[in-house]
Short mmCIF file of C-alpha atoms and ligand atoms in Angstrom, two decimals:
data_model
loop_
_atom_site.label_atom_id
_atom_site.label_comp_id
_atom_site.label_asym_id
_atom_site.label_seq_id
_atom_site.Cartn_x
_atom_site.Cartn_y
_atom_site.Cartn_z
CA MET A 1 0.04 -0.03 -0.23
CA GLN A 2 1.42 3.49 -0.40
CA SER A 3 0.88 6.21 1.25
CA PRO A 4 -0.99 9.06 0.97
CA THR A 5 2.12 11.51 0.15
CA ALA A 6 2.79 9.00 -2.31
CA ALA A 7 0.14 8.63 -4.22
CA ARG A 8 -0.62 12.62 -4.66
CA SER A 9 3.15 12.92 -5.55
CA GLY A 10 5.61 10.91 -5.59
CA LEU A 11 7.33 9.14 -2.83
CA HIS A 12 9.24 10.94 -0.48
CA ALA A 13 12.28 10.18 0.04
CA ALA A 14 15.14 11.13 2.49
CA ILE A 15 18.71 10.83 3.17
CA ILE A 16 21.39 11.02 6.02
CA MET A 17 23.90 11.91 3.97
CA ASP A 18 26.67 9.84 6.51
CA GLY A 19 30.24 8.80 5.53
CA ASN A 20 31.97 12.01 3.59
CA GLY A 21 34.34 12.27 6.42
CA HIS A 22 35.57 8.32 6.45
CA TRP A 23 35.57 8.75 2.67
CA ALA A 24 37.98 11.68 2.63
CA THR A 25 40.42 10.18 5.58
CA GLN A 26 40.23 6.69 3.86
CA ARG A 27 42.50 8.31 1.23
CA GLY A 28 44.93 10.67 2.77
CA LEU A 29 42.33 13.53 2.65
CA PRO A 30 41.63 15.99 5.02
CA ARG A 31 37.75 15.48 6.04
CA ILE A 32 36.25 18.71 4.14
CA ALA A 33 37.57 16.85 0.51
CA GLY A 34 34.62 13.92 1.61
CA HIS A 35 32.21 16.98 1.93
CA ARG A 36 33.36 18.42 -0.67
CA ARG A 37 32.57 14.84 -3.01
CA GLY A 38 29.52 15.18 -1.68
CA VAL A 39 28.19 17.92 -2.96
CA GLU A 40 28.42 16.43 -5.83
CA ALA A 41 26.67 13.21 -5.03
CA ILE A 42 23.47 15.61 -4.02
CA ARG A 43 23.55 16.63 -7.46
CA VAL A 44 23.73 13.05 -9.37
CA THR A 45 21.31 12.02 -6.59
CA ALA A 46 18.50 14.87 -7.08
CA GLU A 47 18.96 14.50 -10.67
CA ALA A 48 17.83 10.48 -10.56
CA CYS A 49 14.44 11.01 -8.55
CA PRO A 50 12.58 11.70 -11.27
CA ASP A 51 12.46 8.57 -12.97
CA LEU A 52 12.78 6.47 -10.10
CA GLY A 53 9.60 7.76 -9.09
CA ILE A 54 10.58 10.43 -6.39
CA GLY A 55 8.69 13.67 -5.82
CA THR A 56 10.34 14.73 -2.93
CA LEU A 57 13.73 14.30 -1.77
CA THR A 58 15.02 15.64 2.13
CA LEU A 59 18.75 16.02 2.50
CA TYR A 60 20.39 15.97 5.89
CA ALA A 61 23.60 18.30 5.14
CA PHE A 62 23.54 19.79 8.57
CA SER A 63 22.47 19.19 12.14
CA ALA A 64 22.17 21.46 14.59
CA ASP A 65 24.29 18.99 17.05
CA ASN A 66 27.13 19.75 14.25
CA TRP A 67 27.96 22.84 15.58
CA GLN A 68 29.90 20.92 17.94
CA ARG A 69 32.00 20.11 15.19
CA PRO A 70 35.85 22.17 15.15
CA ALA A 71 35.68 25.48 13.89
CA ASP A 72 37.27 24.98 10.60
CA GLU A 73 34.86 21.96 9.48
CA VAL A 74 32.00 24.09 10.26
CA GLY A 75 33.42 27.00 8.62
CA GLY A 76 34.25 25.45 5.38
CA LEU A 77 30.91 23.40 5.70
CA MET A 78 29.22 26.20 5.52
CA ARG A 79 31.15 27.74 2.61
CA LEU A 80 30.04 24.42 1.17
CA LEU A 81 26.90 25.68 1.35
CA ARG A 82 27.32 29.39 0.34
CA THR A 83 28.89 27.95 -2.85
CA TYR A 84 25.91 25.10 -3.42
CA LEU A 85 23.33 28.06 -3.38
CA ARG A 86 24.82 30.30 -5.78
CA ASN A 87 26.83 27.85 -8.19
CA GLU A 88 23.34 25.39 -8.29
CA THR A 89 20.52 27.34 -8.48
CA ALA A 90 20.72 28.36 -12.38
CA ARG A 91 21.20 24.43 -12.74
CA LEU A 92 18.14 23.67 -10.23
CA ALA A 93 15.26 25.82 -11.90
CA ARG A 94 17.34 24.30 -15.30
CA THR A 95 16.11 21.02 -14.21
CA GLY A 96 12.72 22.13 -12.85
CA THR A 97 14.23 21.12 -8.95
CA ARG A 98 12.49 23.56 -6.55
CA LEU A 99 14.75 24.07 -3.46
CA SER A 100 13.82 24.40 -0.59
CA VAL A 101 15.92 24.56 3.14
CA ILE A 102 14.36 23.51 6.48
CA GLY A 103 16.01 24.09 9.64
CA ARG A 104 17.57 27.08 11.51
CA ARG A 105 18.29 30.17 10.32
CA ASP A 106 19.38 32.52 12.63
CA ARG A 107 22.36 30.90 13.62
CA LEU A 108 23.92 30.40 10.00
CA PRO A 109 26.70 33.25 8.89
CA ASP A 110 25.78 36.27 7.54
CA GLY A 111 24.38 36.45 4.09
CA ILE A 112 23.44 32.97 3.81
CA ALA A 113 19.48 33.22 5.16
CA GLN A 114 19.08 35.53 2.14
CA ALA A 115 21.00 33.51 -0.38
CA ILE A 116 18.79 30.45 0.79
CA GLN A 117 15.69 32.78 0.13
CA ALA A 118 17.54 33.65 -3.27
CA ALA A 119 17.67 30.05 -3.78
CA GLU A 120 14.38 29.09 -3.01
CA ALA A 121 12.10 32.30 -4.61
CA ALA A 122 14.46 31.45 -8.13
CA THR A 123 13.27 28.18 -7.91
CA ALA A 124 9.69 28.09 -6.79
CA ALA A 125 8.24 26.75 -10.42
CA GLY A 126 10.15 23.93 -10.28
CA GLU A 127 7.69 20.66 -10.50
CA ARG A 128 9.65 17.55 -11.44
CA LEU A 129 11.67 17.54 -7.97
CA HIS A 130 11.38 18.79 -4.57
CA LEU A 131 14.70 19.17 -3.39
CA ARG A 132 14.95 19.59 0.47
CA ILE A 133 18.42 20.37 2.07
CA ALA A 134 17.98 20.11 5.82
CA VAL A 135 20.93 22.52 7.55
CA ASP A 136 21.10 23.23 11.51
CA TYR A 137 17.82 20.86 11.89
CA SER A 138 16.75 19.37 14.83
CA ALA A 139 13.71 16.85 14.46
CA ARG A 140 13.69 17.06 18.43
CA ASP A 141 13.46 20.82 18.50
CA ALA A 142 11.05 20.92 16.30
CA ILE A 143 8.42 18.99 18.42
CA ILE A 144 9.72 21.37 21.66
CA ALA A 145 9.13 23.98 19.75
CA ALA A 146 5.63 22.95 18.27
CA ALA A 147 4.43 21.32 21.82
CA ALA A 148 5.33 25.13 23.36
CA ARG A 149 3.15 26.39 21.36
CA LEU A 150 0.00 24.17 21.17
CA GLN A 151 -2.54 25.88 22.35
CA ASP A 152 -5.47 23.46 21.63
CA PRO A 153 -4.82 19.52 22.10
CA GLU A 154 -7.40 18.46 19.78
CA ILE A 155 -5.13 20.20 17.42
CA GLY A 156 -4.77 15.71 15.97
CA ARG A 157 -1.98 14.15 14.43
CA ALA A 158 -1.66 16.13 10.64
CA GLY A 159 -2.42 19.58 12.67
CA PHE A 160 0.25 19.13 14.92
CA GLY A 161 2.56 17.15 12.57
CA GLN A 162 1.69 20.60 10.31
CA MET A 163 3.23 22.50 13.00
CA VAL A 164 6.55 20.44 13.83
CA ALA A 165 7.38 20.60 9.88
CA GLY A 166 6.73 24.66 10.38
CA GLU A 167 8.96 24.96 13.24
CA MET A 168 11.52 23.88 10.37
CA HIS A 169 10.90 26.57 7.76
CA GLY A 170 9.43 23.31 6.40
CA SER A 171 5.73 21.63 5.44
CA PRO A 172 4.65 18.26 6.36
CA VAL A 173 5.91 15.23 4.03
CA ASP A 174 5.46 11.21 5.38
CA VAL A 175 8.61 10.06 4.80
CA ASP A 176 8.59 6.89 2.72
CA LEU A 177 11.82 5.70 2.01
CA LEU A 178 14.82 6.51 4.46
CA ILE A 179 18.36 5.53 3.32
CA ARG A 180 21.33 6.50 5.60
CA THR A 181 24.55 5.73 4.26
CA GLY A 182 27.56 5.01 5.07
CA GLY A 183 27.27 2.10 7.48
CA GLU A 184 26.27 3.25 10.35
CA LYS A 185 22.02 2.13 11.19
CA ARG A 186 21.15 5.53 13.45
CA LEU A 187 18.46 8.47 12.48
CA SER A 188 20.61 11.59 14.67
CA ASP A 189 17.61 13.48 15.22
CA PHE A 190 16.08 13.43 11.75
CA LEU A 191 12.44 14.12 10.75
CA LEU A 192 11.95 11.84 13.79
CA TRP A 193 8.10 12.84 13.55
CA GLU A 194 7.79 12.44 9.62
CA ALA A 195 9.39 9.44 9.13
CA ALA A 196 6.91 6.70 11.79
CA TYR A 197 5.96 4.57 9.46
CA ALA A 198 9.43 4.92 6.65
CA GLU A 199 11.03 2.33 5.75
CA LEU A 200 14.62 2.40 6.51
CA HIS A 201 17.54 1.38 3.97
CA PHE A 202 21.08 1.29 5.60
CA THR A 203 24.25 1.11 3.22
CA GLU A 204 27.71 0.89 3.22
CA ARG A 205 28.57 2.99 0.35
CA MET A 206 30.04 6.61 1.85
CA TRP A 207 27.95 9.41 0.57
CA PRO A 208 30.97 10.60 -2.02
CA GLU A 209 30.60 7.81 -3.86
CA PHE A 210 26.47 7.31 -3.56
CA GLY A 211 25.40 7.25 -7.42
CA GLU A 212 21.82 6.60 -9.87
CA GLY A 213 22.68 2.65 -9.12
CA ASP A 214 22.90 2.69 -5.02
CA LEU A 215 19.32 4.90 -5.00
CA ALA A 216 17.82 3.07 -7.37
CA GLU A 217 18.34 -0.61 -6.00
CA ALA A 218 16.76 1.35 -2.26
CA VAL A 219 13.88 2.18 -4.44
CA ALA A 220 13.83 -1.05 -5.83
CA GLU A 221 14.10 -2.87 -2.13
CA PHE A 222 11.51 -0.29 -0.95
CA ARG A 223 8.66 -1.42 -4.05
CA ARG A 224 9.17 -5.16 -2.68
CA ARG A 225 8.22 -4.76 1.68
CA ASP A 226 4.95 -4.38 2.69
CA ARG A 227 3.74 -1.82 3.86
CA ARG A 228 1.15 -2.23 6.67
CA PHE A 229 0.81 0.80 8.32
CA GLY A 230 -0.65 -1.27 11.45
CA GLY A 231 -2.95 -2.62 9.65
CA LEU A 232 -3.16 -5.65 7.16
CA THR A 233 -2.92 -4.54 4.11
CA ASN A 234 -1.50 -7.57 2.43
CA PRO A 235 -1.83 -10.82 4.66
CA LYS A 236 -0.64 -13.31 3.42
CA VAL A 237 -2.15 -16.36 6.08
CA PRO A 238 -5.97 -15.93 6.87
CA ALA A 239 -7.36 -14.38 9.71
CA ALA A 240 -7.45 -16.35 12.89
CA ALA A 241 -10.71 -17.35 13.52
C1 IPE B 301 28.22 13.65 6.87
O1 IPE B 301 29.42 12.80 6.92
C2 IPE B 301 27.73 15.21 6.31
C3 IPE B 301 27.62 16.08 7.57
C4 IPE B 301 27.90 15.30 8.61
C5 IPE B 301 27.92 17.32 8.15
P1 IPE B 301 30.79 13.05 8.12
O2 IPE B 301 31.25 14.33 8.39
O3 IPE B 301 29.44 12.66 9.23
O4 IPE B 301 30.86 12.10 7.72
P2 IPE B 301 31.98 10.86 9.21
O5 IPE B 301 30.78 10.14 9.50
O6 IPE B 301 32.56 11.03 9.71
O7 IPE B 301 32.93 9.77 7.79
C1 IPE B 302 24.37 12.74 10.97
O1 IPE B 302 25.46 12.20 10.78
C2 IPE B 302 23.69 13.84 10.23
C3 IPE B 302 24.14 14.75 8.77
C4 IPE B 302 24.25 13.70 7.84
C5 IPE B 302 24.27 15.83 8.51
P1 IPE B 302 26.20 13.06 11.80
O2 IPE B 302 27.80 12.43 11.18
O3 IPE B 302 26.32 14.01 12.56
O4 IPE B 302 25.50 11.53 12.97
P2 IPE B 302 26.57 10.54 13.83
O5 IPE B 302 27.07 11.70 15.31
O6 IPE B 302 26.92 10.21 13.52
O7 IPE B 302 24.92 10.12 14.99
MG1 MG B 303 29.06 10.96 10.11
#
């Protein structure tokens, strides 16, 4: 069974892009070299989405907890984000990709929030893919903030989900397929509310080497899964009398 999101606008795939640092150190390179290669993997992966039936792709680029990393790595990542926004916007618009950035904007270095707004405006008409990049993102902080603002305890799941997503500048889209590269098997505070019924796919592939074939494999495996959402939509044995 497909989720309502999937039926409406293609699958929502989300990726925890992990393994950049290991990829680089295994090659004797500085960690930032892995992050740089990771940006190329973003382009390749995003452009493969429409043909695989993915309508929304959410990528975890920088978590709220990643501020704890050494200042030079954080600075390098922020420079890469700035460059990405400057260099990729035209290509995103050309390929029908609408870009959104989710997460907090008030702690980003000067000028980045404006660059995000400009890139979002320039790509707003894109209809082939909605590419969402999560920067300074924390699912737990989103849930806490939404709970603190809650006035109507009868709001329900859909209404509260909208509040949770809104806290991180996003819209509520349930995740169908959640992929994590780099070999670790954890969620690291990513889309905890939205991934309630996501199918999980963990791969050893390091993010800088992730490509169209890996995404196709994850989607093929996803399509073989039996999603039940707590029910018995595809019962393989007769129900007990
Ligand atoms: C993911 O790669 C990118 C970010 C968290 C910014 P890592 O930098 O976490 O790479 P590993 O996990 O150290 O290999
Ligand atoms: C999660 O990766 C965040 C991103 C990929 C942006 P981390 O590398 O920060 O996660 P942990 O520390 O291994 O849980
Ligand atoms: Mg990591």
